[in-house]
Tab-separated table of C-alpha atoms (C1' of nucleotides) in Angstrom:
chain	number	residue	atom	x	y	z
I	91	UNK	CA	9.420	-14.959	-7.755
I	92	UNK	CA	7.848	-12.006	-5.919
I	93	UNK	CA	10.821	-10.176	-6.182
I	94	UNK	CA	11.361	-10.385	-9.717
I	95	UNK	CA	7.923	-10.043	-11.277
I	96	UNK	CA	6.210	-8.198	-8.234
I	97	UNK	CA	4.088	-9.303	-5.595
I	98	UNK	CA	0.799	-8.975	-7.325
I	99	UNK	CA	2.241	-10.716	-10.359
I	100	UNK	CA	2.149	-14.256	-8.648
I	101	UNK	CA	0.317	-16.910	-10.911
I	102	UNK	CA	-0.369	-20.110	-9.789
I	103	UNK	CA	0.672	-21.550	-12.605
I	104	UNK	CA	4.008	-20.068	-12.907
I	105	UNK	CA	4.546	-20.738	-9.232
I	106	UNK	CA	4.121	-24.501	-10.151
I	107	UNK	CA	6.241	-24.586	-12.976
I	108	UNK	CA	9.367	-22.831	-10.698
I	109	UNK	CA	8.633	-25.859	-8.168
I	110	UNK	CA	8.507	-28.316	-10.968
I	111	UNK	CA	4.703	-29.073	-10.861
I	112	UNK	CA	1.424	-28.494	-12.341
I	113	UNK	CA	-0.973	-25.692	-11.118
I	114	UNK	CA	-3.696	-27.638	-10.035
I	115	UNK	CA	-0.976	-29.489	-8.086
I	116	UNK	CA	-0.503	-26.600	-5.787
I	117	UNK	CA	-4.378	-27.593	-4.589
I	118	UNK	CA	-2.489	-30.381	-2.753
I	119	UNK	CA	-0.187	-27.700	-1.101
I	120	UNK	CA	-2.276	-24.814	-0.209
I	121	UNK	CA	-6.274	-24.169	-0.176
I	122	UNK	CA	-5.574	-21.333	-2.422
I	123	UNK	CA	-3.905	-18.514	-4.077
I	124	UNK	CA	-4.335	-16.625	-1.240
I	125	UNK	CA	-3.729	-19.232	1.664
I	126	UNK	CA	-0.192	-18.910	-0.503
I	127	UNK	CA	0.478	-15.723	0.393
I	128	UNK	CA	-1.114	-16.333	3.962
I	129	UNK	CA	2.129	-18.758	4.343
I	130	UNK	CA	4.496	-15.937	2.923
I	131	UNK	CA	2.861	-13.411	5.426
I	132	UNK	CA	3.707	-15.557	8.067
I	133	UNK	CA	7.204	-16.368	6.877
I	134	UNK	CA	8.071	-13.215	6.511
I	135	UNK	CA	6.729	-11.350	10.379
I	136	UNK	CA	8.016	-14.718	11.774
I	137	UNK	CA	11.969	-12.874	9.840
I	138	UNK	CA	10.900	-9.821	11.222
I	139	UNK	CA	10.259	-11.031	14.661
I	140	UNK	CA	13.863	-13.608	14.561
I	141	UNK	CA	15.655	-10.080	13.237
I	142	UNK	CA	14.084	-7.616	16.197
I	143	UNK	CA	15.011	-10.621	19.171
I	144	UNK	CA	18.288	-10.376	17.456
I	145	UNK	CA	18.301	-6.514	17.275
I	146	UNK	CA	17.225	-6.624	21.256
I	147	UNK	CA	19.846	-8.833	22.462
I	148	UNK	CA	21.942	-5.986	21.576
I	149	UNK	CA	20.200	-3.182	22.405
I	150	UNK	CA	21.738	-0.086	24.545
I	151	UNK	CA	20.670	0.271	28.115
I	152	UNK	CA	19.470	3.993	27.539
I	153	UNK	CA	16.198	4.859	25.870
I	154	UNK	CA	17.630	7.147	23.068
I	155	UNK	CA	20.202	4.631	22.191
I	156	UNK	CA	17.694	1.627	22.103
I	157	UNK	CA	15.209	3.568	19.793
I	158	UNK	CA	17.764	4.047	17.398
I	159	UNK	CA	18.622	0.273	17.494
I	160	UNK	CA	15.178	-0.667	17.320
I	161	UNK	CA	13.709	1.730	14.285
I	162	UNK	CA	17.056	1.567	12.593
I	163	UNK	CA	16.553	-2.689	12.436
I	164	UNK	CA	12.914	-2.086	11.613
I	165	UNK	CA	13.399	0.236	8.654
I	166	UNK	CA	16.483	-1.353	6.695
I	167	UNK	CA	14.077	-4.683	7.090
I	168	UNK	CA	11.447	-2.937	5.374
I	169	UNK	CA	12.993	-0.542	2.776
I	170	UNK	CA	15.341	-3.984	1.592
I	171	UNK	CA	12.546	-5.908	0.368
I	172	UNK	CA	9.830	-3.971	-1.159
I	173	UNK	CA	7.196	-7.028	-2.188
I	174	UNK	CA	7.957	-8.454	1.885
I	175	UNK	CA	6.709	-4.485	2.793
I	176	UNK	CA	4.009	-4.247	0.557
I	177	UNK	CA	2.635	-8.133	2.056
I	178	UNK	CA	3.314	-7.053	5.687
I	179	UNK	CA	2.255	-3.842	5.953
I	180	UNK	CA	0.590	-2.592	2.706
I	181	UNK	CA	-3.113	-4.064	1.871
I	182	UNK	CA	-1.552	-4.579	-1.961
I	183	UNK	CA	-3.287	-7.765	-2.777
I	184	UNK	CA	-6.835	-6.990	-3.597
I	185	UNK	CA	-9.013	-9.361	-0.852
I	186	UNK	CA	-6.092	-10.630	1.264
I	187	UNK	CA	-6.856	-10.725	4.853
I	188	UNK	CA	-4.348	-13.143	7.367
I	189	UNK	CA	-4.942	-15.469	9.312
I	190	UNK	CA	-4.813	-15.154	13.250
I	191	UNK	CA	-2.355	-17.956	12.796
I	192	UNK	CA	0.173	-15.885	10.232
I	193	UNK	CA	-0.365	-12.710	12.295
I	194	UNK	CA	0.930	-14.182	15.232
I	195	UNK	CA	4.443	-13.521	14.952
I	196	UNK	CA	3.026	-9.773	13.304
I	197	UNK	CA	1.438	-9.033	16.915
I	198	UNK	CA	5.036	-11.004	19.079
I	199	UNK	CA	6.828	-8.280	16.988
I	200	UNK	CA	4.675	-5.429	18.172
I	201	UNK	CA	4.868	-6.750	21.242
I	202	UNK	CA	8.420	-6.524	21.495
I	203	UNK	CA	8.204	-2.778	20.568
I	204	UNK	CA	5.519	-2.428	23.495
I	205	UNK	CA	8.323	-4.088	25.891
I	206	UNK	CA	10.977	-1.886	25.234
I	207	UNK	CA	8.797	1.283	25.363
I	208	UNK	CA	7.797	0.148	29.066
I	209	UNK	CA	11.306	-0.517	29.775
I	210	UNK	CA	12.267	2.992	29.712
I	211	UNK	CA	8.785	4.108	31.725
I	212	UNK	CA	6.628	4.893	28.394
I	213	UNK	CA	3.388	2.630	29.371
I	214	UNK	CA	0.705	4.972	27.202
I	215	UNK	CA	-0.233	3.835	24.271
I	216	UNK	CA	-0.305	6.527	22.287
I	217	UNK	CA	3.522	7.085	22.482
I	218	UNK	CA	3.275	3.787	20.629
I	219	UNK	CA	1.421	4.663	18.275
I	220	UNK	CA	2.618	7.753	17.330
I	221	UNK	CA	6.112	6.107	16.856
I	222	UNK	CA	4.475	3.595	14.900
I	223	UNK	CA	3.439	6.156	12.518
I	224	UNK	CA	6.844	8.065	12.733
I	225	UNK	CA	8.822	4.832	12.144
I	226	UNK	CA	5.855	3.409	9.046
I	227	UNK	CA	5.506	7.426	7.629
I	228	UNK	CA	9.855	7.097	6.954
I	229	UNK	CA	9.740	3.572	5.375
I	230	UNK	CA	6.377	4.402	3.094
I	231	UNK	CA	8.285	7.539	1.918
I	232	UNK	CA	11.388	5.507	0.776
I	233	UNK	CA	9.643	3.131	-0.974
I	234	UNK	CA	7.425	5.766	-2.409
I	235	UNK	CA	9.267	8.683	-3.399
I	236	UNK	CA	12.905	7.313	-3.430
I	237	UNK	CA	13.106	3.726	-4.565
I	238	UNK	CA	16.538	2.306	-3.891
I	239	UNK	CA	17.952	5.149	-2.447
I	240	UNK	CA	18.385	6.618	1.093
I	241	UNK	CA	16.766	10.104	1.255
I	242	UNK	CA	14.105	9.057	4.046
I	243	UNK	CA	16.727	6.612	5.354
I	244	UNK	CA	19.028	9.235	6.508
I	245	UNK	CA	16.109	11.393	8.304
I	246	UNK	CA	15.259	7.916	10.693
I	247	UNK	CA	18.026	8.870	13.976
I	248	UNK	CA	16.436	12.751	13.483
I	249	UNK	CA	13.295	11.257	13.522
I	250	UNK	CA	13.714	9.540	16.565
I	251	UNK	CA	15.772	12.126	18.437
I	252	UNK	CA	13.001	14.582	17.349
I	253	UNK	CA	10.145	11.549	19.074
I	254	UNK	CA	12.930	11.208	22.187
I	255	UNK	CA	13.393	14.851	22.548
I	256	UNK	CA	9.236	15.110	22.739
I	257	UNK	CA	8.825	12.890	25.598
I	258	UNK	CA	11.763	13.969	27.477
I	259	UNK	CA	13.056	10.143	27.453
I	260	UNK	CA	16.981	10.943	28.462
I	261	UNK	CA	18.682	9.943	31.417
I	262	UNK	CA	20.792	12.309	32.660
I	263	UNK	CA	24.386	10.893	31.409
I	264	UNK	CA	22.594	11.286	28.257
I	265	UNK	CA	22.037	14.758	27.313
I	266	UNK	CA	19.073	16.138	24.979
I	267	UNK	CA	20.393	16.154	21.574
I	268	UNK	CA	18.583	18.548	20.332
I	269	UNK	CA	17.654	20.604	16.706
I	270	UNK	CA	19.894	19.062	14.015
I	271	UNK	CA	22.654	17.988	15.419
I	272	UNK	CA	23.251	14.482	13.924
I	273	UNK	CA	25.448	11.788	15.259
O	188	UNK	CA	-18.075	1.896	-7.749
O	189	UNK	CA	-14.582	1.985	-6.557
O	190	UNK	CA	-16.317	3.478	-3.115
O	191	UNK	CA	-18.721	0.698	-3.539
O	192	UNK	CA	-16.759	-2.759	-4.186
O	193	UNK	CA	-13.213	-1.560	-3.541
O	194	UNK	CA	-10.405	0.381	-6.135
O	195	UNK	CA	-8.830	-3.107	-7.452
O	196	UNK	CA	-12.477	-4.684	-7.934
O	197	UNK	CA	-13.179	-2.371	-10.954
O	198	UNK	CA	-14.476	-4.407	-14.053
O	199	UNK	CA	-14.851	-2.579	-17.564
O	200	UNK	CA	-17.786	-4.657	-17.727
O	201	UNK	CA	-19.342	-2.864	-14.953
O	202	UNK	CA	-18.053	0.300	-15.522
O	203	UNK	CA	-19.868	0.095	-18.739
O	204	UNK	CA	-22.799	-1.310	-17.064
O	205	UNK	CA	-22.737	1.810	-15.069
O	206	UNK	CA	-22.563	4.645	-18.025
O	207	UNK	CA	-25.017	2.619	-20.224
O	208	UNK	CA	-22.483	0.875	-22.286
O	209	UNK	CA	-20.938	-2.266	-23.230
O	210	UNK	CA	-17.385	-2.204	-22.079
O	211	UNK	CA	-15.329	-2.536	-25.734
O	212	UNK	CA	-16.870	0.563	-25.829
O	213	UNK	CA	-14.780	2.360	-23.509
O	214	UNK	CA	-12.159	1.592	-25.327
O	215	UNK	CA	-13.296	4.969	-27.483
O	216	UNK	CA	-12.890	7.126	-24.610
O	217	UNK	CA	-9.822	5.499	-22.865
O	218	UNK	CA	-6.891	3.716	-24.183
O	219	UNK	CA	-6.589	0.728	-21.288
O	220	UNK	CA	-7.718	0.351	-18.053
O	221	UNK	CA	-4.880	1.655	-16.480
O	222	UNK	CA	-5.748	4.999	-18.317
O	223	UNK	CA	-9.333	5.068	-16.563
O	224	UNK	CA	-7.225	5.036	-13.474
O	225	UNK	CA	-4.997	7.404	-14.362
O	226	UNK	CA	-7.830	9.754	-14.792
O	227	UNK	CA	-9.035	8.940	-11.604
O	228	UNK	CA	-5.606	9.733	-10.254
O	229	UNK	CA	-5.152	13.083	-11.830
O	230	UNK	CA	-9.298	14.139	-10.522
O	231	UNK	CA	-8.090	13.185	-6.951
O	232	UNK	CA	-4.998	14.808	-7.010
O	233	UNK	CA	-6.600	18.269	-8.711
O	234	UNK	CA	-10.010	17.839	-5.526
O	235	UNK	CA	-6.891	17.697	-2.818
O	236	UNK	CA	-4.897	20.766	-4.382
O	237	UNK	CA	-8.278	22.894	-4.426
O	238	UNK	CA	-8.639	21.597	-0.810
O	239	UNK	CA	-5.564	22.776	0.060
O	240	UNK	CA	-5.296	26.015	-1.845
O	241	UNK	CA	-8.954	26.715	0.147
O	242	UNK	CA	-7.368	25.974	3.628
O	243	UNK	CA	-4.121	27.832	2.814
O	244	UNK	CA	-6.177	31.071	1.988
O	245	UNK	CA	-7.417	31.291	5.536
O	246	UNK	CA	-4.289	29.363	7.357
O	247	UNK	CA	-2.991	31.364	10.091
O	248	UNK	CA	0.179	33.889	10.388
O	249	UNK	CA	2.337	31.399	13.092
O	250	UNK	CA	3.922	28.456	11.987
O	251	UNK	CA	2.746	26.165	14.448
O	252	UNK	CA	-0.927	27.086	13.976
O	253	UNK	CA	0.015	26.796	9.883
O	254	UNK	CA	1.101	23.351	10.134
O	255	UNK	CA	-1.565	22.581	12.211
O	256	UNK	CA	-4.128	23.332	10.086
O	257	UNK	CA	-2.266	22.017	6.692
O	258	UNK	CA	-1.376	18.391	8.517
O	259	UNK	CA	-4.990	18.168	9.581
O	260	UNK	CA	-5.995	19.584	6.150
O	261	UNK	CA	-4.264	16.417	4.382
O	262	UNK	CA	-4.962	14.391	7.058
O	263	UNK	CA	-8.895	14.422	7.142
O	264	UNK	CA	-8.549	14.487	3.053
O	265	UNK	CA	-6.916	11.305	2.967
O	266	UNK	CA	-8.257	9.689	5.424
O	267	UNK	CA	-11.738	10.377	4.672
O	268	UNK	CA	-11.499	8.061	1.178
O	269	UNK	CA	-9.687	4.928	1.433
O	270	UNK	CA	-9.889	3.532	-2.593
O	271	UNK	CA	-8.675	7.590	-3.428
O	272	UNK	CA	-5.928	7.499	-1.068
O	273	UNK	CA	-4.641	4.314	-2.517
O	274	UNK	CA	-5.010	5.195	-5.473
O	275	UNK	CA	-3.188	8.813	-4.929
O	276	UNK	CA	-0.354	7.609	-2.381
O	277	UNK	CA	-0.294	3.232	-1.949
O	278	UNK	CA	0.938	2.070	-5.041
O	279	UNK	CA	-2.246	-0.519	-4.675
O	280	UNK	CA	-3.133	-1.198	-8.737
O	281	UNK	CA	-0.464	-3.714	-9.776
O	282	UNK	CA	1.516	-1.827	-12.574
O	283	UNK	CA	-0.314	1.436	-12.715
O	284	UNK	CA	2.115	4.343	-12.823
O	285	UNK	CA	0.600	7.958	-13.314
O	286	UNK	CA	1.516	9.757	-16.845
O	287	UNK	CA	3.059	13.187	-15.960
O	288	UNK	CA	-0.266	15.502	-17.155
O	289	UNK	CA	-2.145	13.375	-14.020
O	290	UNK	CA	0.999	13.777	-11.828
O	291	UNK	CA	1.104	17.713	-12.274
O	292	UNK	CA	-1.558	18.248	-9.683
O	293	UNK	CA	0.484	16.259	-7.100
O	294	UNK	CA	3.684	18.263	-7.492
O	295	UNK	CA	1.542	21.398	-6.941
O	296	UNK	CA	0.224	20.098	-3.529
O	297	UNK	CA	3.849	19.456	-2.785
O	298	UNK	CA	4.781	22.477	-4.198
O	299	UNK	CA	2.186	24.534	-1.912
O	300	UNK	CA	3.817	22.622	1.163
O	301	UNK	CA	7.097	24.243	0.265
O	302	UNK	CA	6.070	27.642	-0.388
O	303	UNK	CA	4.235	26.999	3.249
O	304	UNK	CA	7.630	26.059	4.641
O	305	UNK	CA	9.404	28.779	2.873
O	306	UNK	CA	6.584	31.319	4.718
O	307	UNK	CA	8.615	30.195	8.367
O	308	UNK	CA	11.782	30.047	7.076
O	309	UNK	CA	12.580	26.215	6.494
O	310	UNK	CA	13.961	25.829	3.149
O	311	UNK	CA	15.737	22.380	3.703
O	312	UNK	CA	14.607	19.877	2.205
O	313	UNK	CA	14.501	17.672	5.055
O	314	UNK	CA	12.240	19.559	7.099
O	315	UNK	CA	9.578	19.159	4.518
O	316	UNK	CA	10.751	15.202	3.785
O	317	UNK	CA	10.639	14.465	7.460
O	318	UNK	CA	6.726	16.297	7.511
O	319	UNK	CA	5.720	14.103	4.576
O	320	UNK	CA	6.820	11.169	6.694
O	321	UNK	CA	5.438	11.829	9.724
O	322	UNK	CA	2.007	12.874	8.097
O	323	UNK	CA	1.752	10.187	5.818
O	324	UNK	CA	2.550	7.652	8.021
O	325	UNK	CA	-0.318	9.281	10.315
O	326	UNK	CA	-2.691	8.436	7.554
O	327	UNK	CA	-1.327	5.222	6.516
O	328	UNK	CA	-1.557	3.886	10.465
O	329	UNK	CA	-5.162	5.012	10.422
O	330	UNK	CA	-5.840	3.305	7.526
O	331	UNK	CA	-4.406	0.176	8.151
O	332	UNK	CA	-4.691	-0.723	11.862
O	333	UNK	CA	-7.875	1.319	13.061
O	334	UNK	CA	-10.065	1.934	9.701
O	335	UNK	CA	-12.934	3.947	10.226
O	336	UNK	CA	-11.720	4.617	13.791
O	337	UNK	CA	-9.669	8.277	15.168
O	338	UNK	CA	-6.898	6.539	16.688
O	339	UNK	CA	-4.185	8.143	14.964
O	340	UNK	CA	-6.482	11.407	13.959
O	341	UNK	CA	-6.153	12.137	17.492
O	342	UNK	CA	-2.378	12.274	17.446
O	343	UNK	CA	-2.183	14.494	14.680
O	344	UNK	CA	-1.873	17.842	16.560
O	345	UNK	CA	0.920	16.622	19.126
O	346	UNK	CA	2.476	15.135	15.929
O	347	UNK	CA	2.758	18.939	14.523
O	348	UNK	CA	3.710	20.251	17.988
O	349	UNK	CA	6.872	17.399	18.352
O	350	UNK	CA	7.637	18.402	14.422
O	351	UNK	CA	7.748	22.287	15.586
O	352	UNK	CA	9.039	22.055	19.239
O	353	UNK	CA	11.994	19.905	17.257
O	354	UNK	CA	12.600	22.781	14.760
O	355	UNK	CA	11.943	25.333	17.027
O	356	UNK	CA	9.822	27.368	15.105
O	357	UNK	CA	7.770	29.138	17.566
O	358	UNK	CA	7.986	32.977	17.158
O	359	UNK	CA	7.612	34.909	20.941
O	360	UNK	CA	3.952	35.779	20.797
O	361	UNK	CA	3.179	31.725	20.514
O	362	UNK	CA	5.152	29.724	23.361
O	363	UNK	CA	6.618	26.412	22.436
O	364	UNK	CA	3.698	23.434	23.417
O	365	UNK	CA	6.359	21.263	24.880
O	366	UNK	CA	5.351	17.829	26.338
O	367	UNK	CA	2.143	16.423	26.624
O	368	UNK	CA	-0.122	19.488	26.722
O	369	UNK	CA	-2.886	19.178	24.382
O	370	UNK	CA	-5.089	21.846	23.014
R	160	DG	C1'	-2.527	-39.662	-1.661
R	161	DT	C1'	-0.427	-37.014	-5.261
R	162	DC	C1'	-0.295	-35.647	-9.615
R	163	DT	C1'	-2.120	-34.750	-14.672
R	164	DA	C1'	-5.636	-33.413	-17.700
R	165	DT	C1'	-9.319	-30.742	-18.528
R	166	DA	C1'	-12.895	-27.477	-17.912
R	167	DC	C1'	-15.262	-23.263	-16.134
R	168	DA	C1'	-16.170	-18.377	-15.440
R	169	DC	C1'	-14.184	-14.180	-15.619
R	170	DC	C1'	-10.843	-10.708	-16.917
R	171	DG	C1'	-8.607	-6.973	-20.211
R	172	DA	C1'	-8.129	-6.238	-24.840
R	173	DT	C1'	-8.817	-6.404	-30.045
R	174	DA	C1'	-11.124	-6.876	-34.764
R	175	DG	C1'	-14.503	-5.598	-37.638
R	176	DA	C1'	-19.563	-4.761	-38.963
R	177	DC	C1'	-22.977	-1.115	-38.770
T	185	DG	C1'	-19.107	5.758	-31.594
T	186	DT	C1'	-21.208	1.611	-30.294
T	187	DC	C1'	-21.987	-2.877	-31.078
T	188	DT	C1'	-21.038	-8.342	-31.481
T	189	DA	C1'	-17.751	-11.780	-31.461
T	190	DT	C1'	-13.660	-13.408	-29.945
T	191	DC	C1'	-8.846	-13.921	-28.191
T	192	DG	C1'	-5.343	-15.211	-24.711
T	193	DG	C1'	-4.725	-15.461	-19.884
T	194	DT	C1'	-6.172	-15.917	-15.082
T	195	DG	C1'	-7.863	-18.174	-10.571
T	196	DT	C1'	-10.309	-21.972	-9.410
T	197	DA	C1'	-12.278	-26.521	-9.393
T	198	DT	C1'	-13.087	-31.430	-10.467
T	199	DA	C1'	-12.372	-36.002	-12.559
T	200	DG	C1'	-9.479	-39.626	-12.877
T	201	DA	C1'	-4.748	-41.988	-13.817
T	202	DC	C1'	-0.861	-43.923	-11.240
DNA sequence: GTCTATACACCGATAGAC
DNA sequence: GTCTATCGGTGTATAGAC
């Protein structure tokens, strides 16, 4: 229902009617409108985290390669489902804060990211962070400026070769691929 | 108010409360709710191009020091008003989309961004997509994960030196920042 | 226990008197 | 241009049937 009338656009009593009950039914269900979409929050970080353990099974044993992997699997999760993006990530529902319980599987996910960055020797956190903002900036822009299409999607590998490139992450039978060369 | 009780919290009863009127009444000076927003939009949006146009007339010859100061320039601005910055960039009001006359002010940011880029000789599109990104998503990290805080202020400057070491914009008399030297 | 029926307070918006 | 009165719709809550 979030997908076709928009996040915000949940009522209660439309919810009920799509699950073949009364609103004051959903009382029985859920505490409120909000503990609602503290279950969807939840649902959806605990995809996101089942999609990145997929992602890593995979994942290449160099550094350049397994950034690629890992923001490429972040961002098509996030750019295909723009009311799951805007509950995740964006603060779009005026008041809604989640539980520690539904951000569990937000902070497992995060924590897979931190893994793989010590993996290939980058322990600081600010190399983190800054590719948390690289990776976030790219999907925010798509949504933003270029609903539906893929002008900010084909800038994430340049993104992260430009991020690899800074912190000198290659090992050696791996060269630097620098300026704009693209795959 | 929206400083005070949050951007989504605004009541036309309070509003008119506020000015000294009942809220039908507003009704004579805007056509919906969504319009008193859009006016909102198009004042925040005109306060960030003055901003900018003031920091541009004093921005320095190089490009690295340029985007330095325009990054940090956009950065502080956003970051320094949460309800404006949702209101100019999240798409946080359910449904509200900016008429063009509130939009023009936003273009001619953007547009001052590209005549910046033009100044150094990047033309491409991309180069200025992938600084929107990685700006932005500067902003929006600060925002949502350390509000109030300078976690991701702080990585602003090696932000603009990976986005310039990567295009390799340095001209002699500046010598690329490469790695982790800070200022 | 789970649902239905009903009510409450609040919202944005409109109609019409002055 | 501002007011009063009011409308339909919303989230939320409670009472009570089965």
């Amino acid at each position: 229902m979030a997908r076709e009338v928009g996040l915000a656009q949940l009522t209660l009593r439309e919810v009920a009617d799509r699950v073949g009950m009364r609103a004051p039914s959903l009382y029985s269900h859920f505490d409120s409108k909000h503990a609602i979409y503290d279950a969807m929050f939840g649902q959806a970080w605990t995809e996101c985290l089942a999609v990145s353990n997929a992602a890593l099974a995979q994942v290449p044993p160099d550094a350049r390669g397994a950034l690629h992997l890992a923001a490429r699997t972040f961002f098509d999760f996030a750019v295909s489902d723009l009311p799951r993006h805007q509950l995740m990530n964006l603060r779009t529902i005026p008041g809604f804060q989640p539980s520690a319980e539904s951000y569990a599987p937000a902070v497992a996910t995060l924590e897979l990211a931190r893994d793989l960055f010590g993996r290939h020797g980058m322990t600081g956190q600010e190399e983190l962070d800054l590719y948390v903002a690289l990776v976030g900036g790219l999907v925010d822009a798509q949504h933003a400026n270029d609903p539906g299409g893929d002008r900010w999607s084909r800038l994430v590998d340049r993104a992260v070769d430009m991020f690899v490139d800074h912190l000198d992450l290659d090992e050696e039978q791996h060269p630097p691929n620098r300026k704009k060369e693209r795959s």
